[in-house]
Coordinates of C-alpha atoms in Angstrom, one line a residue:
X21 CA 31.1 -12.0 26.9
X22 CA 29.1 -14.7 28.3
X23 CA 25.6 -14.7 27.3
X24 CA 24.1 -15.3 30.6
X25 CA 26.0 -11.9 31.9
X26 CA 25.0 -10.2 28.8
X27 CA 20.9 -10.7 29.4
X28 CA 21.5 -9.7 33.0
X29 CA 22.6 -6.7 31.7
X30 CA 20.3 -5.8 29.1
X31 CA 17.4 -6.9 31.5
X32 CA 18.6 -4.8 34.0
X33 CA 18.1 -1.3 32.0
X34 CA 15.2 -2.9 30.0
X35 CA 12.8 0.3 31.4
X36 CA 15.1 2.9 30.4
X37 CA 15.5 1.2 26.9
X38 CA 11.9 0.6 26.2
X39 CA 11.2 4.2 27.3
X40 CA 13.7 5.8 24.9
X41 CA 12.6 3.6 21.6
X42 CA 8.6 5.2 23.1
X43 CA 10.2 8.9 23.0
X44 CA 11.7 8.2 19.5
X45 CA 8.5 7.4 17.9
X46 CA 7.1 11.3 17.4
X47 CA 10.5 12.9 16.8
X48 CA 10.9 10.4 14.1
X49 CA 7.2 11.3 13.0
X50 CA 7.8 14.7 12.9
X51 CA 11.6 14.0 11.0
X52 CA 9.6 12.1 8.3
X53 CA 7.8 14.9 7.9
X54 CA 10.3 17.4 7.3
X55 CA 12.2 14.5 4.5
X56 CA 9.0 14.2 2.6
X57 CA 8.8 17.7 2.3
X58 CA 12.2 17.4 0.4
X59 CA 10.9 14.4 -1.5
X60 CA 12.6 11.3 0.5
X61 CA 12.2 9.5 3.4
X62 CA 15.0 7.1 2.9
X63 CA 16.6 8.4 6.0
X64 CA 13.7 7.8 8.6
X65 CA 13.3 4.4 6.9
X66 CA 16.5 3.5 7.4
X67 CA 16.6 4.7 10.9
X68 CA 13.0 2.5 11.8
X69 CA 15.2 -0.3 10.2
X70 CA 17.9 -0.3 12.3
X71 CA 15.6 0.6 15.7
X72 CA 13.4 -2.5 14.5
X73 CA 16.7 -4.6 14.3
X74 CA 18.0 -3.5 17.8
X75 CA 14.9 -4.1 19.4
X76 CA 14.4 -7.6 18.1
X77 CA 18.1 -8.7 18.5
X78 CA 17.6 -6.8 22.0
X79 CA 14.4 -9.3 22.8
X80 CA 16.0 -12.3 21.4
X81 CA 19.2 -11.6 23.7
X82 CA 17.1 -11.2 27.3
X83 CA 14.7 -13.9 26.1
X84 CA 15.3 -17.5 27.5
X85 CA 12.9 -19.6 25.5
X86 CA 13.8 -18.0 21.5
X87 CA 11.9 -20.7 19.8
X88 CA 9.0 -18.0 19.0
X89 CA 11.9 -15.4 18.0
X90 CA 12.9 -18.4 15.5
X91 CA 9.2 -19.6 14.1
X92 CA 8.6 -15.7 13.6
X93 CA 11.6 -14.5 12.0
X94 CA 11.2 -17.8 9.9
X95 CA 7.7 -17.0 8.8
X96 CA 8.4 -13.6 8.0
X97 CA 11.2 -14.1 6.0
X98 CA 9.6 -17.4 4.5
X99 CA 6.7 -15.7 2.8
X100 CA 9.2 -12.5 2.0
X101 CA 11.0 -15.0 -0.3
X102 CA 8.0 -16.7 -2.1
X103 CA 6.4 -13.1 -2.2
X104 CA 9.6 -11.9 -4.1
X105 CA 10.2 -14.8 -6.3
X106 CA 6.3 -14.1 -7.7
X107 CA 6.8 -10.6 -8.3
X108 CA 10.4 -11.3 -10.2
X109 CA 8.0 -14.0 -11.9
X110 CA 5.9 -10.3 -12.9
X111 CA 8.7 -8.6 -13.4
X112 CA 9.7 -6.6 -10.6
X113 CA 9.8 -2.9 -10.8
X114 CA 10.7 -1.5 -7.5
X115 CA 12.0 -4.4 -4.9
X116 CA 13.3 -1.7 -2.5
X117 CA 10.3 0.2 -1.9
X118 CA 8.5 -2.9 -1.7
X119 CA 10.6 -4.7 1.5
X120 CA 10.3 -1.4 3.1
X121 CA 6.7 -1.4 2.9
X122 CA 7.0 -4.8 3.9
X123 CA 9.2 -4.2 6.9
X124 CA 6.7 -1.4 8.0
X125 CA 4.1 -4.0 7.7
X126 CA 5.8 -6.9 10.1
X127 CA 6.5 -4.4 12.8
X128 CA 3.8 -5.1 14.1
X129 CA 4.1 -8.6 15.1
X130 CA 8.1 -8.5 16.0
X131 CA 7.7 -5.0 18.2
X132 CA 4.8 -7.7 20.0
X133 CA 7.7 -9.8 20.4
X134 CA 10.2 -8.3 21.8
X135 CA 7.5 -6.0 24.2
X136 CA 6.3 -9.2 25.5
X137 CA 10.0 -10.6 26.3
X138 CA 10.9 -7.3 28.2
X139 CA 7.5 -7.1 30.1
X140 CA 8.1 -10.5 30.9
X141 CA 11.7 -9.9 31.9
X142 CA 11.6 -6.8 33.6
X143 CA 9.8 -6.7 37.2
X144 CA 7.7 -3.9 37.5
X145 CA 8.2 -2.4 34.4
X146 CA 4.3 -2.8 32.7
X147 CA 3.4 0.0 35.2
X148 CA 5.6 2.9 34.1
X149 CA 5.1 2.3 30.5
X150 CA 1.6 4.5 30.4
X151 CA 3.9 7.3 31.3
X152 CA 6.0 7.3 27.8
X153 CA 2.7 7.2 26.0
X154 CA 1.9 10.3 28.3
X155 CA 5.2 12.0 27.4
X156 CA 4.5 11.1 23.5
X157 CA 1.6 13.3 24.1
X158 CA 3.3 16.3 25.3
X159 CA 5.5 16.0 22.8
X160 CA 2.3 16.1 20.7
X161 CA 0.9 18.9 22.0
X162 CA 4.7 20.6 21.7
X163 CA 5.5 20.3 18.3
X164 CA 1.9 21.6 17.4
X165 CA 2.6 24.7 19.5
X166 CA 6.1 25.1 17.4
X167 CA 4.5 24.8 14.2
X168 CA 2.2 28.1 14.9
X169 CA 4.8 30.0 17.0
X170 CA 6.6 29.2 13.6
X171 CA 4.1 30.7 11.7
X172 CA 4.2 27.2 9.7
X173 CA 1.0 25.0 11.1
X174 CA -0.1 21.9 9.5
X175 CA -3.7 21.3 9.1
X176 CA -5.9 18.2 9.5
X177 CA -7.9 19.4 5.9
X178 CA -6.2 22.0 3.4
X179 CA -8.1 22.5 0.6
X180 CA -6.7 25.5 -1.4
X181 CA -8.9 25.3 -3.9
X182 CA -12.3 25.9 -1.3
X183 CA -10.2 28.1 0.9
X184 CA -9.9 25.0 3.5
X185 CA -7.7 25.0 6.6
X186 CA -9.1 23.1 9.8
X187 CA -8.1 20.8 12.4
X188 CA -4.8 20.7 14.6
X189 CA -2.0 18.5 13.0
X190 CA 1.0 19.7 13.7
X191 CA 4.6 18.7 11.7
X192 CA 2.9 15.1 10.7
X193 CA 2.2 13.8 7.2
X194 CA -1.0 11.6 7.4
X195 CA -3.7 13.0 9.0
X196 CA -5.0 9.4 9.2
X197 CA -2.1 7.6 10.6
X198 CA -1.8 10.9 13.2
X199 CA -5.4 10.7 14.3
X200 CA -5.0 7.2 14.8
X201 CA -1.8 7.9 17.3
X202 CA -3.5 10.7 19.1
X203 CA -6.6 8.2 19.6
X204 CA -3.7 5.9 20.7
X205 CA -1.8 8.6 23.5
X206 CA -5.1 10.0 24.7
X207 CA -5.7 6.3 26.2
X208 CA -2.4 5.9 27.2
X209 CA -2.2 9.4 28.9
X210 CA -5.3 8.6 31.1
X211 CA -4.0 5.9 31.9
X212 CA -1.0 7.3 33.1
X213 CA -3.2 10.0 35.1
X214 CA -5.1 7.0 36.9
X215 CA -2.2 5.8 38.0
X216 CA -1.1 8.8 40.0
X217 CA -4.2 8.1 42.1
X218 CA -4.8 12.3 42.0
X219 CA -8.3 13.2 40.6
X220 CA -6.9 16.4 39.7
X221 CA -4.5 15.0 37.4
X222 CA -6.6 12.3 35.7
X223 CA -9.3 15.9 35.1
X224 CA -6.2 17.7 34.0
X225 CA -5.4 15.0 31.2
X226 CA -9.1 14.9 30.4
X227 CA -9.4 18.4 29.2
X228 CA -6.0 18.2 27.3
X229 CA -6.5 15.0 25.6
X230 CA -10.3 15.3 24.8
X231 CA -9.6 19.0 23.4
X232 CA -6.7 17.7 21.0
X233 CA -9.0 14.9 20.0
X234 CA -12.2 17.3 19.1
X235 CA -9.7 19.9 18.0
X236 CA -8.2 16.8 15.5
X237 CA -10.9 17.4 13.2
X238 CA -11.0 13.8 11.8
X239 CA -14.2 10.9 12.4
X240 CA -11.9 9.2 13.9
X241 CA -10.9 11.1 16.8
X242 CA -14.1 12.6 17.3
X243 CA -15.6 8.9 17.8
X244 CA -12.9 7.5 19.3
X245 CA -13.2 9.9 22.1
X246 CA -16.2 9.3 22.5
X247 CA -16.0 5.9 22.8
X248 CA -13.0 6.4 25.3
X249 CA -15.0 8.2 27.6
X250 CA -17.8 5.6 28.0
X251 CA -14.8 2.5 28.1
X252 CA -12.7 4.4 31.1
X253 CA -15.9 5.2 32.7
X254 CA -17.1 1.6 33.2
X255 CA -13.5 0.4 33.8
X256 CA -13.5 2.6 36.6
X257 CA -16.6 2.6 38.2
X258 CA -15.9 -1.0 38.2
X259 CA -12.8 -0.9 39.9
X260 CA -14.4 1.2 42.6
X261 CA -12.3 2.6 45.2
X262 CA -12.0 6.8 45.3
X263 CA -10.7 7.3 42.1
X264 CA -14.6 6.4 40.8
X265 CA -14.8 10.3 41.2
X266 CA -12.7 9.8 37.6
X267 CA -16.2 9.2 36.1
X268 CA -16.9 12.9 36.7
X269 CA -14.5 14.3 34.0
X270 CA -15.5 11.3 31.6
X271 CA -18.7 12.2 31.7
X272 CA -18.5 16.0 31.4
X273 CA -16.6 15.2 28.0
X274 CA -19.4 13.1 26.9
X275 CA -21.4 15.4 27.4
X276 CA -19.3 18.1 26.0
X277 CA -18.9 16.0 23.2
X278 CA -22.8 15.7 22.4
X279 CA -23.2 19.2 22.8
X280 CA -20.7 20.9 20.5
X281 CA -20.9 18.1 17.7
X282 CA -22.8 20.6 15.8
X283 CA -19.6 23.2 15.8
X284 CA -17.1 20.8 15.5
X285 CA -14.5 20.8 12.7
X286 CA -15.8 17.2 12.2
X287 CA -18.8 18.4 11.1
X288 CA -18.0 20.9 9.0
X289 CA -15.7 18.9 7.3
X290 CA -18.9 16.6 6.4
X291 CA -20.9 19.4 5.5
X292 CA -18.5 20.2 2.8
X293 CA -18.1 16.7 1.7
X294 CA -21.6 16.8 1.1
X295 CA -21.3 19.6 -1.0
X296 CA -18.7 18.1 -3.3
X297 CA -21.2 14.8 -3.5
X298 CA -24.1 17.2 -4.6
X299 CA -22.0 18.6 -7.6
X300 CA -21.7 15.8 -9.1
X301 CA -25.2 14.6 -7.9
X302 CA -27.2 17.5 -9.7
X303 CA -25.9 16.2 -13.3
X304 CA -26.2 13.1 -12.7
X305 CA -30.1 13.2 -11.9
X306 CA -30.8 15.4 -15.0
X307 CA -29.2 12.8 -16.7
X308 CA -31.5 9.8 -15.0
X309 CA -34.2 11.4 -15.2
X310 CA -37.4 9.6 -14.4
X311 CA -34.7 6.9 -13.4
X312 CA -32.9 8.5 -10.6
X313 CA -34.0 6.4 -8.0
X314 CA -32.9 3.0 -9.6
X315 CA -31.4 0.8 -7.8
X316 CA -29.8 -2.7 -9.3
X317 CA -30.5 -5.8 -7.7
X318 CA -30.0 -8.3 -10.3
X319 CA -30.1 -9.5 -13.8
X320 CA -30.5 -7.5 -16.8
X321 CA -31.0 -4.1 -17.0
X322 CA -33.3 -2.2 -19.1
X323 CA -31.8 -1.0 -22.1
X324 CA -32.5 2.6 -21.6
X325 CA -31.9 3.2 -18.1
X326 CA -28.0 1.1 -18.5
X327 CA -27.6 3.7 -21.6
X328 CA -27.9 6.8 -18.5
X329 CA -26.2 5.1 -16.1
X330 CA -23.2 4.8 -19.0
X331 CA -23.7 8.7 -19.7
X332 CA -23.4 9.4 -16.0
X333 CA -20.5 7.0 -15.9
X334 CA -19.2 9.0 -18.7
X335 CA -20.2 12.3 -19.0
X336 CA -20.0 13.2 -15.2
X337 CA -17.1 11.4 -13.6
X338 CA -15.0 10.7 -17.0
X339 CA -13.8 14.5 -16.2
X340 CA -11.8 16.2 -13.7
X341 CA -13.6 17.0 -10.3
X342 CA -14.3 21.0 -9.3
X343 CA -10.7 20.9 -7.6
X344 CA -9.2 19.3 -10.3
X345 CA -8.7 16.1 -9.3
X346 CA -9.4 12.7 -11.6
X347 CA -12.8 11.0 -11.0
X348 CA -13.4 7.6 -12.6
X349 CA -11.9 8.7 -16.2
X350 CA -8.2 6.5 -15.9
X351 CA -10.3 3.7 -14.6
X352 CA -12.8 4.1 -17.4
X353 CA -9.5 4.1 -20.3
X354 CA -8.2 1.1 -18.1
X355 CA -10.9 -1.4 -17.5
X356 CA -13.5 0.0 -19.7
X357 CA -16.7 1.5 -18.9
X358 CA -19.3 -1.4 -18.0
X359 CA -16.2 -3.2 -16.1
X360 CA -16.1 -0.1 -14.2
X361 CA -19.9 -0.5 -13.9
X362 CA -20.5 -3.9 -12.9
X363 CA -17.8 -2.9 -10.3
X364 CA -19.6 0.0 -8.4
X365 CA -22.8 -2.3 -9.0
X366 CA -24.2 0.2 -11.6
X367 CA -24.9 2.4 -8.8
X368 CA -25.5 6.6 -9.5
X369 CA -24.9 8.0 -6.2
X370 CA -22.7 10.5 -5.8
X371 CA -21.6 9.6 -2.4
X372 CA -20.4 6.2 -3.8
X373 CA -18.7 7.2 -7.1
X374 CA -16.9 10.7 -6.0
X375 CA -15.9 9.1 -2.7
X376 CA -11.9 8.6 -3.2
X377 CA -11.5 5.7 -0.6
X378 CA -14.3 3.8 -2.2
X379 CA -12.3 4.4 -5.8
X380 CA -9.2 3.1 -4.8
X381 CA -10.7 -0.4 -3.6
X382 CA -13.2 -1.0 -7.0
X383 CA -9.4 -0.2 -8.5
X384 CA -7.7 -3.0 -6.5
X385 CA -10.5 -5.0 -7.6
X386 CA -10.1 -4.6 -10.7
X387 CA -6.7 -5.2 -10.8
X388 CA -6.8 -8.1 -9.2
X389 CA -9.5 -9.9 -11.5
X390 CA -6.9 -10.1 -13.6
X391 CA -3.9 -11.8 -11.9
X392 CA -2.9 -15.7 -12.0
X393 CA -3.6 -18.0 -9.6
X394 CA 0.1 -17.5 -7.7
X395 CA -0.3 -13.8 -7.3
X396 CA -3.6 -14.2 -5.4
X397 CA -2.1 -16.9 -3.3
X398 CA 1.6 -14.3 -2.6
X399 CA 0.4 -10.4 -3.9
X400 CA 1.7 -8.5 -5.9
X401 CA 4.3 -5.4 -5.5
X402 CA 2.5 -2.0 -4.5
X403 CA 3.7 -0.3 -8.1
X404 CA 1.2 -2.2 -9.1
X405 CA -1.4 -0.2 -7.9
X406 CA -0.6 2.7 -9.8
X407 CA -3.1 3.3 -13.1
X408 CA -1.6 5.9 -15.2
X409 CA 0.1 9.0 -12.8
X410 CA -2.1 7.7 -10.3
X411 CA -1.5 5.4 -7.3
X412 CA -5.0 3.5 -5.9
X413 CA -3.4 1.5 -2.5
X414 CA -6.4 1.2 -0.5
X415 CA -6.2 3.3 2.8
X416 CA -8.0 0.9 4.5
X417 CA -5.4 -1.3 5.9
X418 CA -6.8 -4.8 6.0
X419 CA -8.8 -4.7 3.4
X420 CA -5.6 -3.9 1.6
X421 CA -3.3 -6.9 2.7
X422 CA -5.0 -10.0 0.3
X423 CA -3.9 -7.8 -2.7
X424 CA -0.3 -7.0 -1.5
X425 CA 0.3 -10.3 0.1
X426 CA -2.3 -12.7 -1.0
X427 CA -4.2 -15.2 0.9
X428 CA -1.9 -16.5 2.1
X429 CA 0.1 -13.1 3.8
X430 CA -3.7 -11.8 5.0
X431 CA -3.9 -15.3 6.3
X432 CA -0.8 -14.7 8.2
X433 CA -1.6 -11.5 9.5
X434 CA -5.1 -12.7 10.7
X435 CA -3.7 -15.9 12.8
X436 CA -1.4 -13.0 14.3
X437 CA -4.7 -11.3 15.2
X438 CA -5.6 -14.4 16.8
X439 CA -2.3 -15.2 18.7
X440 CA -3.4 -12.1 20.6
X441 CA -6.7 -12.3 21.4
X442 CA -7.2 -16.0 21.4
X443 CA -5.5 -16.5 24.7
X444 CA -7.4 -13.8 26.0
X445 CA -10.8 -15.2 25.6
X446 CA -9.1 -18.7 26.5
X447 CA -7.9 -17.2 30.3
X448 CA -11.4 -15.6 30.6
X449 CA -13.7 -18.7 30.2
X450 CA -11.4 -20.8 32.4
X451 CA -11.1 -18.3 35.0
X452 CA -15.1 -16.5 35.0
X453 CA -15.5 -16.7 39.0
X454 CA -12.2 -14.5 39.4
X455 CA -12.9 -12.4 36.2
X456 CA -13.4 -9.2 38.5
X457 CA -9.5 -9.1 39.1
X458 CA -9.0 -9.7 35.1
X459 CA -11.4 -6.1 34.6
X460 CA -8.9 -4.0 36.1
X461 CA -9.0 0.0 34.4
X462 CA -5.2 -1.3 33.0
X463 CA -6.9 -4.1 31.2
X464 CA -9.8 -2.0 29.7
X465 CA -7.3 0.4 28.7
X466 CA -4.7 -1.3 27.1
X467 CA -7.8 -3.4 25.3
X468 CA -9.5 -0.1 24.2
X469 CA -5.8 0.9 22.7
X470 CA -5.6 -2.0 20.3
X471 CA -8.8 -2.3 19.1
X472 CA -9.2 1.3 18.6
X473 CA -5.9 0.9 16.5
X474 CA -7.3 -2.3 14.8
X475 CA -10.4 -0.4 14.1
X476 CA -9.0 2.7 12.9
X477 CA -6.5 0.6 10.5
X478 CA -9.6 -0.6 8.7
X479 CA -12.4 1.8 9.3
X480 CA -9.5 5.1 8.4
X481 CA -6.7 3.5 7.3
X482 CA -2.3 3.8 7.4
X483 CA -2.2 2.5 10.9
X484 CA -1.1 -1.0 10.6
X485 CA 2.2 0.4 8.1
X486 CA 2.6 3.3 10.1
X487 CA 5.7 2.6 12.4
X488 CA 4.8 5.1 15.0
X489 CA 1.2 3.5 15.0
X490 CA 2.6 0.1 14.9
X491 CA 4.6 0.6 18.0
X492 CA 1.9 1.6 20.0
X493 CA -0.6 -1.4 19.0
X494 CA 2.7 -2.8 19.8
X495 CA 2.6 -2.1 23.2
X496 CA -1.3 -2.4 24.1
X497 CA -0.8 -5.9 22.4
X498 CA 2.1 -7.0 24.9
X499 CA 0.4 -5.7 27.6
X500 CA -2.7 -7.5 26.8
X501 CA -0.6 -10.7 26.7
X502 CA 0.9 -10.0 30.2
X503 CA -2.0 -9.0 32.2
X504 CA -3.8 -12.1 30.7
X505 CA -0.8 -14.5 31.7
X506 CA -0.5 -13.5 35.5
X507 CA -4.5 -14.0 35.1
X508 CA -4.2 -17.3 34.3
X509 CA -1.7 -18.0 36.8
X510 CA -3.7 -16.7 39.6
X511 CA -1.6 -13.8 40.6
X512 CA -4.0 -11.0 40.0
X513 CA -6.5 -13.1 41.0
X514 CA -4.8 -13.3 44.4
X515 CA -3.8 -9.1 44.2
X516 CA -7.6 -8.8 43.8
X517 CA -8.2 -11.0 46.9
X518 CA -6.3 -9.0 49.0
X519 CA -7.7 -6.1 48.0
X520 CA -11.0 -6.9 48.6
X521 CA -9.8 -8.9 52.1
X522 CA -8.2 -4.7 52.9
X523 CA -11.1 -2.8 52.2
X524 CA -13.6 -5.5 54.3
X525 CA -11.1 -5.0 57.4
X526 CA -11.0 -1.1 56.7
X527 CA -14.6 -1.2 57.2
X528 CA -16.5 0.9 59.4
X529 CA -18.4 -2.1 60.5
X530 CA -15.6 -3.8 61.0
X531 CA -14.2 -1.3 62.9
X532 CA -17.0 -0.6 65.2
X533 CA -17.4 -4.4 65.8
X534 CA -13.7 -4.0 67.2

């Protein structure tokens, strides 16, 4: 078939395909779900594989200029090689599990690429697409209301041990990576409600998505909606035009917000998280003593207070937490005690050393004190983390990349960052005296989207490897990179002109004048 007929084709039912591979993303969520409750996800990783694969080869196909296709899939697979050949060097122990984590990894950037063709392709279609992220929603909302008509819920928290079970989940592993996607739909369902131009609808999809978000349980969602509500409400109010009255349901669930933080699940989550901090804290102070308070800054440390600090070390987290769980003990047996130490910067607090996320990075950086020269440069393979029966990959997802990839992979990933965002700011100095058609409520949407996904891949963590989550950054990135290019060219600068020339003829005064 001739190519040229071939990309007519595909670019012709580019909406419809973009739109399915959006509606795949939570059924495949929800069938990973269901395969690691068996003990395997080989079957959803394959399938994200292959859905990767025809989306690229899809992009590559209706795209006209491929040299980007070319310099990305040659980076990718460039550092893939030199990354392998090190940890073959180290003596590789699970190559398979490692390119998948590194396929979920460059999603990411190639989903951006193959978005950005099809946006670019496709006439029209960057205006339907806040509709899949509104039916990814429902579909949300759907399978949580299965998994209790089921009588087989999934919580946010479940902690057997404390009698524990809060927050609305659904059939969805992390609760970290799901918070994140929620965050990610919310802003993608208003959106979608703006768009319909009914005040009705854009309050409707207030009260659903603000509820699931409070609901959520997690910091994350609580904040992000939060911060949602104040974003769309200037985007708006900006914009101007009738559907300012939008402001009115933003504002109610600000306020809502405010009110009922007390209640939340949020907060009672951190109320019992304090409560696990003070166990530990209470045995820890008998120990200091007179010392409790002391705080390292520098140098050397007095003799008798650095022989507490090793009995705390020691004595209080070299055990088994009240639920069981291992504190600091296989990190004590591995590096030794005043490694482990110096790492936490001798410090005796409880909300530092029985904080789990804050374990698992001192344990990445211990590990990687002691790696050569071409391991920090290419990373190392993620069986690496594990210490003993335990595995410490940091859930914080960029803090995370310089050990599995090195410098030179988190270096990678960062110019990425940049490919996105750089343009941006580019367009907007060049262009400040038409910046008012640039601040549209689809920019500050779609802007809110990846950098609450950024955000929540560092400040939460398994976003960035999360394929659903990946998708959806994905998508706000693309979109970014669109709205940003017909801004620099001047056509939503003229859109904007013509609106504004509309509403000064619609004028009463100008009416009356007639």
């Amino acid at each position: 078939m001739d190519i040229s007929n071939l990309r007519k084709k595909l670019t012709g039912v580019g909406g419809g395909f973009l739109f399915a591979v959006m509606a795949l993303q939570p059924p495949l969520d929800v069938l990973s779900y269901f395969m690691n409750e068996y003990g395997s996800t080989l079957i959803t990783t394959a399938l994200r594989a292959v859905l990767l694969f025809a989306v690229f080869v899809y992009g590559f196909i209706v795209e006209t200029e491929r040299r980007r296709y070319l310099i990305f899939g040659g980076v990718i697979a460039g550092f893939w090689l030199l990354h392998t050949l090190n940890c073959f060097r180290l003596g590789y122990q699970d190559p398979l599990g490692d390119l998948g984590e590194y396929l979920k990894l460059v999603q990411f950037p190639l989903w951006t690429l193959a978005f950005t063709t099809l946006l670019q392709s496709c006439d029209g279609l960057e205006s339907h697409i806040s509709g899949a992220l509104a039916v990814n929603f429902c579909t949300v909302l759907l399978v949580i209301g299965l998994s209790y008509l089921t009588g087989s819920p999934v919580y946010t928290y479940d902690s057997p041990s404390r009698g524990v079970k809060m927050g609305l989940l659904g059939w969805f592993s992390n609760h970290n990576g799901q918070s994140a996607i929620v965050c990610m739909l919310v802003i993608g369902l208003l959106l979608w409600a703006y768009h319909t131009r009914r005040v009705w609808i854009f309050t409707l999809a207030s009260a659903l998505g603000f509820t699931l978000l409070y609901f959520t349980g997690t910091r994350l969602a609580y904040y992000s909606a939060m911060l949602t509500a104040l974003g769309l409400c200037f985007f708006v109010l900006i914009s101007g035009g009738r559907m300012r009255l939008c402001c009115i349901p933003l504002a109610a669930a600000l306020v809502l917000l405010v009110l009922f933080k007390g209640v939340s699940i949020m907060e009672t989550r951190q109320t019992l998280t304090g409560e696990s901090f003070q166990i530990c804290q209470e045995p820890t102070d008998e120990i200091m003593g007179e010392y409790k308070d002391y705080v390292y800054d520098s140098g050397e440390i007095p003799p008798e207070i650095e022989e507490r600090i090793t009995r705390v070390y020691e004595d209080v987290y070299g055990g088994l937490s009240f639920a069981g769980g291992t504190l600091l003990g296989d990190l004590l047996d591995r590096f030794g005690t005043e490694r482990v130490m110096k790492a936490y910067n001798y410090t005796t607090k409880a909300t530092t050393l029985y904080d789990g996320r804050t374990k698992k990075l001192k344990a990445m950086e211990l590990l990687w004190e002691e790696q050569d020269a071409p391991t920090r440069l290419l990373g190392f393979e993620r069986s690496n983390v594990a210490i003993g029966p335990n595995l410490y990959g940091p859930e914080n997802d960029i803090s995370a990349l310089p050990y599995y990839y090195g410098y030179m992979g988190f270096a990678l990933f960062i110019g990425f960052i940049g490919y996105i965002f750089l343009p941006i700011a580019i367009s907007c100095v060049k262009n400040l005296q038409g910046l008012g058609s640039l601040l549209t409520v689809d920019f500050g949407a779609w802007l809110m989207l990846l950098v609450l996904g950024l955000g929540a891949g560092q400040l939460s963590g398994n976003v960035l490897q999360n394929p659903s989550a990946s998708v959806y950054l994905s998508l706000a990135a693309a979109e970014l990179c669109h709205i940003t290019k017909a801004y620099g060219s001047g056509r939503l600068r003229a859109r904007y002109e013509r609106r504004q020339g509309l509403t000064i003829i619609q004028s009463p005064v100008i009416k009356g004048g007639g």
